[in-house]
XYZ file of C-alpha atoms in Angstrom:
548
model
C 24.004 39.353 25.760
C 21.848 38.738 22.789
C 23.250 42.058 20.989
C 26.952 40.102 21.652
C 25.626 36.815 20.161
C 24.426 38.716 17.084
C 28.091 40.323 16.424
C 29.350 36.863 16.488
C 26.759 35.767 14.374
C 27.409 38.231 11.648
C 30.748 37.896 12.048
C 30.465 34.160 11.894
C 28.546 34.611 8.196
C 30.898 37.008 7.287
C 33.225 33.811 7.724
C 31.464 31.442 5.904
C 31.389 33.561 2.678
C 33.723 32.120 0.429
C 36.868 34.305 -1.087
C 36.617 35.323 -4.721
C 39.103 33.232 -6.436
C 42.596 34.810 -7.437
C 44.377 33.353 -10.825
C 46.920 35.097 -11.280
C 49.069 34.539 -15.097
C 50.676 31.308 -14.426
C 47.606 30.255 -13.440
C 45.417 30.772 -16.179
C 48.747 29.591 -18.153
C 48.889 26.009 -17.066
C 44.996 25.975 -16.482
C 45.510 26.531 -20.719
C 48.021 24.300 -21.316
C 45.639 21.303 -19.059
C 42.754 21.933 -21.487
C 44.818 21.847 -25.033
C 46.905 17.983 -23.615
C 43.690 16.841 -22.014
C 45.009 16.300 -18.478
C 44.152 17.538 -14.826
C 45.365 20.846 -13.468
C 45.838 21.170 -10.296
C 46.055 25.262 -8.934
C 47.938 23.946 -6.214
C 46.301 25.900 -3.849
C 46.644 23.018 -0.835
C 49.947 20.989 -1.759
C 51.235 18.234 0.817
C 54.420 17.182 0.881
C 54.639 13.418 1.131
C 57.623 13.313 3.113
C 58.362 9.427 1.962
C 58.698 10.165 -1.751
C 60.658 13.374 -1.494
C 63.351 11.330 0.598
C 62.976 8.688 -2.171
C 63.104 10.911 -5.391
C 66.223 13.206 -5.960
C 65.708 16.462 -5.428
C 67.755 17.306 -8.429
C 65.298 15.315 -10.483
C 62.248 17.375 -9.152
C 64.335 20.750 -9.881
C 65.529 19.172 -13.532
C 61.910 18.404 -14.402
C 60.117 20.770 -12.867
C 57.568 18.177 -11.083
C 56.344 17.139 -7.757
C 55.961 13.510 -6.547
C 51.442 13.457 -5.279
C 51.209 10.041 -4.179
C 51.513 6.699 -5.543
C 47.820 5.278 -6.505
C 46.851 2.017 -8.436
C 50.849 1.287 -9.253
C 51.287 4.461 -10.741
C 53.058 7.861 -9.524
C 50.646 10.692 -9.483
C 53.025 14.029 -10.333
C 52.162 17.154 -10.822
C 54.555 18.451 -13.693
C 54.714 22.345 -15.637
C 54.971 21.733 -18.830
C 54.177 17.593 -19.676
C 54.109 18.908 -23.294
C 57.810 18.077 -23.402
C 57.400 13.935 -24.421
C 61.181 13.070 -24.461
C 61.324 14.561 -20.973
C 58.343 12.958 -19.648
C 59.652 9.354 -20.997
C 63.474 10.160 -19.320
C 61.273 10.700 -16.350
C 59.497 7.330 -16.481
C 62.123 5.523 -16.891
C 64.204 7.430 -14.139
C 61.703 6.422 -12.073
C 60.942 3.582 -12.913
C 57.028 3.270 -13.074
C 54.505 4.648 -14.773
C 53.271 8.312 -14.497
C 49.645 9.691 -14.052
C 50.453 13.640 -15.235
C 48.514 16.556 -13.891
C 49.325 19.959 -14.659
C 50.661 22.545 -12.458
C 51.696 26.411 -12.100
C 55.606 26.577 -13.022
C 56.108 29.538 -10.164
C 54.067 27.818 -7.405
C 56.297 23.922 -8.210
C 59.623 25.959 -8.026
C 58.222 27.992 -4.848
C 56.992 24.872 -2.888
C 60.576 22.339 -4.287
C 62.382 25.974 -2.588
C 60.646 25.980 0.680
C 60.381 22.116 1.180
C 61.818 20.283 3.588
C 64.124 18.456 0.549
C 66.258 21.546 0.247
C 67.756 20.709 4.174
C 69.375 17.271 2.343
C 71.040 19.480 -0.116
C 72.506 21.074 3.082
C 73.323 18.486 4.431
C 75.248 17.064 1.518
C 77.138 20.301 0.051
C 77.586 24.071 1.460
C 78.447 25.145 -2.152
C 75.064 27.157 -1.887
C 75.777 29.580 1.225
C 78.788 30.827 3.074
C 78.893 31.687 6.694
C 81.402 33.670 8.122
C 82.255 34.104 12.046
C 82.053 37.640 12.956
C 84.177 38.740 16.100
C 85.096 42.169 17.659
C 88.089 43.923 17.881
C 88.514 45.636 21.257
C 87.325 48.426 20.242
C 84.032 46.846 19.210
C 84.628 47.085 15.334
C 84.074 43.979 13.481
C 86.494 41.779 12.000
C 85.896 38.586 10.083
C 87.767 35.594 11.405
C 89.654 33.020 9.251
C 87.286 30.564 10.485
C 85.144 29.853 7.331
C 82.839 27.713 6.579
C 83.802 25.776 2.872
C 82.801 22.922 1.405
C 85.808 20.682 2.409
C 85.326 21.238 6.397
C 84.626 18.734 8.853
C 81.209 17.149 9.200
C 80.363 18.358 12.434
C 81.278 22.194 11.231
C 78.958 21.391 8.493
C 76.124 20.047 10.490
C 76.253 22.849 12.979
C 76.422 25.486 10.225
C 73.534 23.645 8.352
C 71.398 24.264 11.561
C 71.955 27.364 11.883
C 71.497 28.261 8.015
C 68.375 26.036 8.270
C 67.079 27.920 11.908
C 67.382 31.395 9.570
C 65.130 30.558 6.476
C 62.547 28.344 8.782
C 61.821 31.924 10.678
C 63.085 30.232 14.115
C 63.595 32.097 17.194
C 65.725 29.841 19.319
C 67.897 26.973 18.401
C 67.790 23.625 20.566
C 70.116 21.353 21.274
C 69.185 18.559 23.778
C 70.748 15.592 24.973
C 69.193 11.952 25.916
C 70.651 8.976 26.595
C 71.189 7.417 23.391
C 70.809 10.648 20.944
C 70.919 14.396 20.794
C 67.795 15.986 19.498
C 68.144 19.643 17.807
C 64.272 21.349 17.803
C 63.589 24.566 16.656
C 61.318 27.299 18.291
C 58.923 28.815 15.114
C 56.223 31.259 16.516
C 56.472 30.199 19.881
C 56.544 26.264 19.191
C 59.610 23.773 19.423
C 59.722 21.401 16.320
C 61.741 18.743 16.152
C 64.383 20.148 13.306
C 65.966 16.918 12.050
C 66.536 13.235 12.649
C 68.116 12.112 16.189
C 71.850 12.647 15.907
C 73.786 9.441 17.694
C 75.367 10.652 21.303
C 78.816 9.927 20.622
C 78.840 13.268 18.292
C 77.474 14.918 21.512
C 80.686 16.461 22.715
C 82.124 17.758 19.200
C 78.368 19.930 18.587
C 79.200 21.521 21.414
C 82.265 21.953 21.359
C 82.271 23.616 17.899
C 79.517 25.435 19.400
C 81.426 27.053 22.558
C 84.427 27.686 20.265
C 82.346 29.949 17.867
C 81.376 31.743 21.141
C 84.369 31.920 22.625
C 83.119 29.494 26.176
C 85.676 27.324 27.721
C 85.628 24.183 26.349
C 87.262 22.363 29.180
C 84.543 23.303 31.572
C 81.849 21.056 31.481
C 80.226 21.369 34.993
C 78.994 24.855 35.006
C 76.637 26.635 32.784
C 78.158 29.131 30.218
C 76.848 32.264 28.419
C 78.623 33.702 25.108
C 77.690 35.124 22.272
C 78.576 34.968 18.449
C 77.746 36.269 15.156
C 77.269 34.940 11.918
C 78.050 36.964 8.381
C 75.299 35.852 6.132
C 74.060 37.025 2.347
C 75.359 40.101 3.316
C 73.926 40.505 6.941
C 74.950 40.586 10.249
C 73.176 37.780 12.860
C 73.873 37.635 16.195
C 73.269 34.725 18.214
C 73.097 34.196 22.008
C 74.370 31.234 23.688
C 73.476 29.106 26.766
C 75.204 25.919 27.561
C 73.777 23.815 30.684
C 74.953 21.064 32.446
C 72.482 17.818 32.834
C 72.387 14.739 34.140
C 73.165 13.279 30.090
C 75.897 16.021 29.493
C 75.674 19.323 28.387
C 72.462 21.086 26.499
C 72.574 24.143 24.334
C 70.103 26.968 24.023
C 71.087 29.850 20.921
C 68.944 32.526 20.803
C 68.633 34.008 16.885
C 68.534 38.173 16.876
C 68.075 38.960 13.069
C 67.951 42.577 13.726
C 68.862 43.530 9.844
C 66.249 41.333 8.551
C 63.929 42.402 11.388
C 65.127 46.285 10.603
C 63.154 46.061 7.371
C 59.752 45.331 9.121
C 60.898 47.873 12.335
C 60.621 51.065 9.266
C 56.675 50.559 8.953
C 56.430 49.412 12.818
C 53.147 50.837 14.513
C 50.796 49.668 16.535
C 48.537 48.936 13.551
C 50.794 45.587 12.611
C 50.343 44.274 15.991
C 47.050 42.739 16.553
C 45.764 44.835 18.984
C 41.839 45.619 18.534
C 40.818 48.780 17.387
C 39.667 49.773 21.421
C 42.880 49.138 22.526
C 44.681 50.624 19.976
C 42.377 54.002 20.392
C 43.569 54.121 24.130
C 47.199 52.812 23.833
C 47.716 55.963 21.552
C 45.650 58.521 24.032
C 48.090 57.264 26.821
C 51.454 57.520 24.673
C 50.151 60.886 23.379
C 50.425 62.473 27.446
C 52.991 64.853 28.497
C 54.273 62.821 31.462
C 54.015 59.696 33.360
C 54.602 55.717 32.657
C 53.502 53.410 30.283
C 53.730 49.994 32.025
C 53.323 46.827 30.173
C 53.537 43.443 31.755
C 53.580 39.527 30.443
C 55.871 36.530 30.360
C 59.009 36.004 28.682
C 58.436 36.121 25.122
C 54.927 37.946 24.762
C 56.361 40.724 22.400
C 56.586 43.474 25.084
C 59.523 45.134 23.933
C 57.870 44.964 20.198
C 54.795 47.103 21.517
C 56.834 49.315 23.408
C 59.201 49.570 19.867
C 55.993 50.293 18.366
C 55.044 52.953 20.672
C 57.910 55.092 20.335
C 58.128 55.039 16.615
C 54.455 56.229 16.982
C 55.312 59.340 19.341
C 59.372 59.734 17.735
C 59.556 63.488 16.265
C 62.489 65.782 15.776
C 61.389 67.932 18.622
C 61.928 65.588 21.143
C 65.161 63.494 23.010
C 63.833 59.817 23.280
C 66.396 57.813 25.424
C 66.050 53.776 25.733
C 67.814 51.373 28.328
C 67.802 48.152 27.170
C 69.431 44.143 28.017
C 69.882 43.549 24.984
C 69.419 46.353 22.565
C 67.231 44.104 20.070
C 66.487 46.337 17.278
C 67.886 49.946 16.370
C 65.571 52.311 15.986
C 66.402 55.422 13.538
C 66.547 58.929 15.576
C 66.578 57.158 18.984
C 69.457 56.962 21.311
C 69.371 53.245 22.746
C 71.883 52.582 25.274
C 72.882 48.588 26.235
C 73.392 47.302 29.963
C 76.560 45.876 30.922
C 76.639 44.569 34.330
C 80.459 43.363 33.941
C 81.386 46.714 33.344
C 79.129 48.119 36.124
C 76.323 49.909 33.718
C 73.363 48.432 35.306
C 69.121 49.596 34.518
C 69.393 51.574 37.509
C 73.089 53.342 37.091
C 72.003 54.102 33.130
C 68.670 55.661 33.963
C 70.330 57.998 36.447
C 72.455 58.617 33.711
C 69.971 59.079 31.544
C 67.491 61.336 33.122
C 70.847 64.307 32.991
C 70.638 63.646 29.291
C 67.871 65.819 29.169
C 65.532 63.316 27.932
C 61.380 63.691 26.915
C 60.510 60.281 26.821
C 62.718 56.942 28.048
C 62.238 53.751 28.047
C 63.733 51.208 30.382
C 64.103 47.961 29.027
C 62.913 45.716 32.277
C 62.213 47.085 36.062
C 63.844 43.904 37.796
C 64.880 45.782 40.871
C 63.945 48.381 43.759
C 66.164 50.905 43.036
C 65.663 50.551 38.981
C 61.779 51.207 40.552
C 61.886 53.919 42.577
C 64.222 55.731 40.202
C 61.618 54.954 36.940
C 58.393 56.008 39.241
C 60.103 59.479 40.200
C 61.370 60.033 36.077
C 57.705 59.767 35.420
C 56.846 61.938 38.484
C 59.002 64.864 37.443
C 58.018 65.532 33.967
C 59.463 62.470 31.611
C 56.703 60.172 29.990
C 58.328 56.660 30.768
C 57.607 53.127 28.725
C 59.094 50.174 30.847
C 58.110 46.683 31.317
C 57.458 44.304 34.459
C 57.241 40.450 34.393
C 53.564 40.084 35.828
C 50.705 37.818 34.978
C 47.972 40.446 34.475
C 47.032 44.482 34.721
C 46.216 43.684 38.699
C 49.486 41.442 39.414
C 51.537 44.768 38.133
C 50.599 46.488 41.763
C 51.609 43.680 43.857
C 55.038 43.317 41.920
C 55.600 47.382 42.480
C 54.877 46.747 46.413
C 57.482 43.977 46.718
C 59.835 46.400 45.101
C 59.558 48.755 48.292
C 57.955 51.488 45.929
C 55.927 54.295 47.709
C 52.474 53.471 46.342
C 51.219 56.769 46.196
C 54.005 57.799 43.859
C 54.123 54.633 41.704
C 49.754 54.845 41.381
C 50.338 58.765 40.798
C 53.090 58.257 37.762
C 50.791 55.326 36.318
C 49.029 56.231 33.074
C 47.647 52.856 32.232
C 48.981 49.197 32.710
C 48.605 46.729 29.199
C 49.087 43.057 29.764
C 49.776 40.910 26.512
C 50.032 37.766 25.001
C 51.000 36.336 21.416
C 48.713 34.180 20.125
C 50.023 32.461 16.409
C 47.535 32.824 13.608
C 45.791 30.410 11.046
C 47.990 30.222 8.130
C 46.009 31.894 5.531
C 47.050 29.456 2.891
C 45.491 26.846 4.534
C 42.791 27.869 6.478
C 39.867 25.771 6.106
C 36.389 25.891 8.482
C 35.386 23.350 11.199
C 33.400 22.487 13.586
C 34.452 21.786 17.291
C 33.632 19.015 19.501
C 30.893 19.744 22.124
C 33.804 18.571 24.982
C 36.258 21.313 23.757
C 33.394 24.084 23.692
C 32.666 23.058 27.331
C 36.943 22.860 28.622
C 37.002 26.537 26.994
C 34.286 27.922 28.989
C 31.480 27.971 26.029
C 28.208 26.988 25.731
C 28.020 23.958 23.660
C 24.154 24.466 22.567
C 25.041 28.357 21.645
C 28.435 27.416 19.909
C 28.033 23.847 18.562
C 26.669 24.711 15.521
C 29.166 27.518 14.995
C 31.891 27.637 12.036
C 35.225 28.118 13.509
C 38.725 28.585 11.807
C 41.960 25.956 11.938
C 44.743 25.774 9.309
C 45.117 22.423 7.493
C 48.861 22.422 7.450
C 50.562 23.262 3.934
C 54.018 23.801 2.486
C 54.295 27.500 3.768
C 53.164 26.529 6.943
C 55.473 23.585 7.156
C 52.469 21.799 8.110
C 51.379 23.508 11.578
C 48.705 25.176 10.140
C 49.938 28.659 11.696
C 51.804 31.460 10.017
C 53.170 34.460 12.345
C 51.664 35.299 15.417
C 49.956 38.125 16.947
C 49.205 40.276 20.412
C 46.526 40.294 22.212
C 45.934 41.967 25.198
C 44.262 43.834 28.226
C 44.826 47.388 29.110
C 43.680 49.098 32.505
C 43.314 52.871 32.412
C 44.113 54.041 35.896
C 41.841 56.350 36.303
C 40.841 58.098 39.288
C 38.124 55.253 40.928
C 41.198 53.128 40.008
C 43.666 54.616 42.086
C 41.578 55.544 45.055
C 41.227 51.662 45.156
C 44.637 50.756 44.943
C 45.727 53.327 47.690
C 42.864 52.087 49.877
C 44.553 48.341 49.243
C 41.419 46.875 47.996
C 41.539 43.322 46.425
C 42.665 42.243 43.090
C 38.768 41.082 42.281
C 37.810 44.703 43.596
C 39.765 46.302 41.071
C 38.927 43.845 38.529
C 35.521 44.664 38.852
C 36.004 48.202 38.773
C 38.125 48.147 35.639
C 35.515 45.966 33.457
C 32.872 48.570 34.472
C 34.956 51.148 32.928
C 35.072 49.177 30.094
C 38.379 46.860 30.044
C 38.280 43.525 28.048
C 40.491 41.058 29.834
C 42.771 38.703 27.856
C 40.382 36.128 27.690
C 37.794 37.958 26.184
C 40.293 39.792 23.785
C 41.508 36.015 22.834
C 38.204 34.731 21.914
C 37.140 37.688 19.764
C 39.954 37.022 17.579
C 38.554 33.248 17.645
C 35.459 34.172 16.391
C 36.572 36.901 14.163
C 38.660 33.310 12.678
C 42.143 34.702 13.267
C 43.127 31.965 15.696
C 42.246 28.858 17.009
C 40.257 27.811 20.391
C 42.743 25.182 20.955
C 45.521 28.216 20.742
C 44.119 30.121 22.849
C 43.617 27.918 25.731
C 46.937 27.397 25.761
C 48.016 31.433 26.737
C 45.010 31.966 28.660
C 42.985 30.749 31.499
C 39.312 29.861 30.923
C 37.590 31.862 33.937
């Protein structure tokens, strides 16, 4: 124990020393240009947006200037401006804005690159399209694309507009999943960014409630007359030259219909998918060592489990561009196909037309395949038929919903799978969960409250004094304080104590027990270390995993 509190430790100091500073030429420029007027520069390392002014000053007026509203303070407007050399421009401003101006200096590249990214630019959307074009994508019946004559221009009707603004909007802010929910007096739209719904915009009055959607099923194709039944379509969405497809739920509730679209940017994703390995993941360098040992063997399956959303397909992605070679077939199942993956044959379920998991992978495995990977085991026959591929000589990556390495066994039981065979094709079981990082433009050190030490299962009197890691919340962040996320995980080799346990039905804590003495870090343990290594939060953490 006291050799683990001295890794933390130096780890912990390792922490606390500060970064070098990095000025890069614009920098140094206005840091210059400060010096020779006299005034206050400002590196603009940690800029806030006051969300009051920029609603108050024209956008256009930051953009013409090149300045950005501080705060107000003692009757005048702090700004922080480029170039306040310019005197004729600085006394237009004044008198624009009627009151006077305390002038600091600031980087030209980081003002334009915050008045880009803030939340201002979404009133420019709202007011004119003139800056992007969306086009409706739909397919012929023979599955080639064809560009409708439903485009978006600046003279269409608001609610087009507003939809098409969300949408633009749900692209640049990174988001996942689209919201549209209805209340009694208002519909909200929210976001989902790295796992977390944010509110996207002001509460939009109800009586626009049935026109959003409507415009909504009619880009997807739904029936707009039914309104007591949920509905499932799909549409896609031409944009600077890329193809987005978006999936669409609509749900009946007691307020009237809500609206789920799912966001699949697989071009813009493609671009990250070329370096994709399981270096970019998270995982710690244990894990990583034994995750490539396992996907490395001749035969058998690769079985990882978590909830919706926890990036499984991602590490299983990441595992096959890892083992992908010329000299072998690599075959993927999958509901949906999310990303294409260069020299892999990926193959998409459709139940309408009778291709289900389990009707594909008997396909499949006459394909003369080395390695496949099936998408999601949701069934008994999918199962047995997955257990046997890995039995006979295929190495198999496939995913389970489960809550952890142990829960795997008793899902695979309740499937009617022969255990022998299913603990006999078993290479190793990972469990995973994302965790979102501290944004590292942002990240600033603090100390926790003795009451949040002791609700996350740590010692106040060893921790309280201990510097730990949360982001402030900054422009790039749009003020979460977390950029991106990342894995972390638990992975059980089933090794030979291991299955003589399972076949002899032993209990989950058995096994437990047995795996940590061979070394496994549950996903506790692997969340923390990334706490202390100042990654992530404690208050993050808590949320994806239980304090044992």
């Amino acid at each position: 124990m006291s050799d683990e509190r001295h890794d933390i430790d130096e780890t912990l100091v390792l922490l606390d020393t500060p970064l070098a500073p990095r000025e890069n030429e614009d920098v140094v420029r206005a840091r210059e240009l400060a010096e020779k007027l006299g005034l206050e520069m400002d590196p603009l390392d940690e800029f806030h947006v006051d969300p009051e002014l920029f609603r108050v000053i024209p956008i256009e007026m930051m953009l013409r200037y090149e300045f950005l509203p501080v705060r107000e303070e003692n009757g005048a407007l702090v700004i922080i401006m480029a170039d306040p050399s310019d005197v004729s421009a600085l006394n237009e401003l004044e008198m624009a804005l009627g009151k006077p101006l305390d002038v600091r200096v600031g980087p030209a590249e980081r003002i334009s690159d915050i008045l880009e990214k803030s939340e201002s630019t979404q009133r420019v959307l709202d007011e004119a399209t003139e800056g992007f074009r969306l086009q409706l994508v739909q397919e012929a019946e023979d599955g080639e694309e064809i560009l409708s004559i439903d485009r978006i221009t600046a003279d269409s009707s608001p609610i087009i507009r507003l939809v098409d603004s969300v949408l633009f909007n749900a692209i640049q802010r990174r988001a996942s999943d689209i919201h549209i929910e209805t209340r009694t007096r208002e519909v909200i739209v929210r976001y989902r960014i790295d796992g977390v719904l944010y509110q996207a915009m002001e509460p939009i009055d109800k009586r626009h409630h049935s026109t959003i959607i409507s415009r909504i099923k009619v880009m997807s194709e739904l029936d707009i007359a039914e309104k007591r039944i949920p509905q499932d379509g799909r549409f896609k969405v031409r944009y600077s030259g890329r193809t987005i497809d978006f999936r669409v739920s609509i749900m009946p509730t007691v307020h009237g219909e809500d609206a789920v679209i799912r966001i699949l940017d697989k071009e813009a994703a493609n671009a990250d998918f070329k370096t994709l390995n399981l270096d970019i993941l998270g995982f710690d360098e244990d894990t990583k060592r034994n995750l490539r040992k396992f996907i490395h063997e001749p035969y058998g399956m690769i079985l990882v489990t978590g909830p919706t959303g926890s990036g499984k397909t991602t590490t299983l992605y990441a595992c096959l561009s890892e083992v992908a070679s010329s000299e072998d077939k690599i075959i993927t199942i999958e509901d949906p196909v999310e990303y294409q993956l260069q020299g892999i044959t990926q193959i998409p379920v459709n139940e309408k037309k009778g291709l289900t998991f389990a009707r594909g992978l008997r396909s499949i495995l006459r394909h003369d395949p080395d390695k496949v990977m099936v998408g999601e085991i949701r069934d008994e026959e999918t199962a047995q038929i997955a257990v046997q591929s890995a039995l006979t000589g295929h190495l198999v990556f496939t995913t389970v919903h489960a809550n952890n390495v142990v829960d795997v066994i008793g899902r695979f039981l309740n499937m009617n799978v022969d255990l022998y065979n299913f603990v006999s094709a078993l290479n190793c079981v990972l469990a995973q969960r994302l965790v979102r990082k501290i944004c590292e433009h942002c990240r600033r050190p603090v100390t926790l409250s003795p009451d949040l030490l002791e609700d996350s299962g740590l010692d106040p009197d060893r921790y309280g004094d201990s510097t730990f890691w949360e982001g402030a919340g900054c422009i790039e962040c749009n003020g979460t304080g977390y950029l991106g996320r990342m894995a972390i995980s638990e992975l059980m080799n089933v090794s030979d104590n291991i299955r003589e346990l399972i076949l002899d039905r032993r209990s989950a804590a058995e096994i437990k027990r047995a795996a940590k003495a061979e070394g496994m870090r549950f996903l506790r343990e692997s969340a923390l270390q990334k706490v202390f290594a100042g990654e992530t939060t404690l208050r993050e953490v808590n949320k994806v995993t239980f304090v044992e």
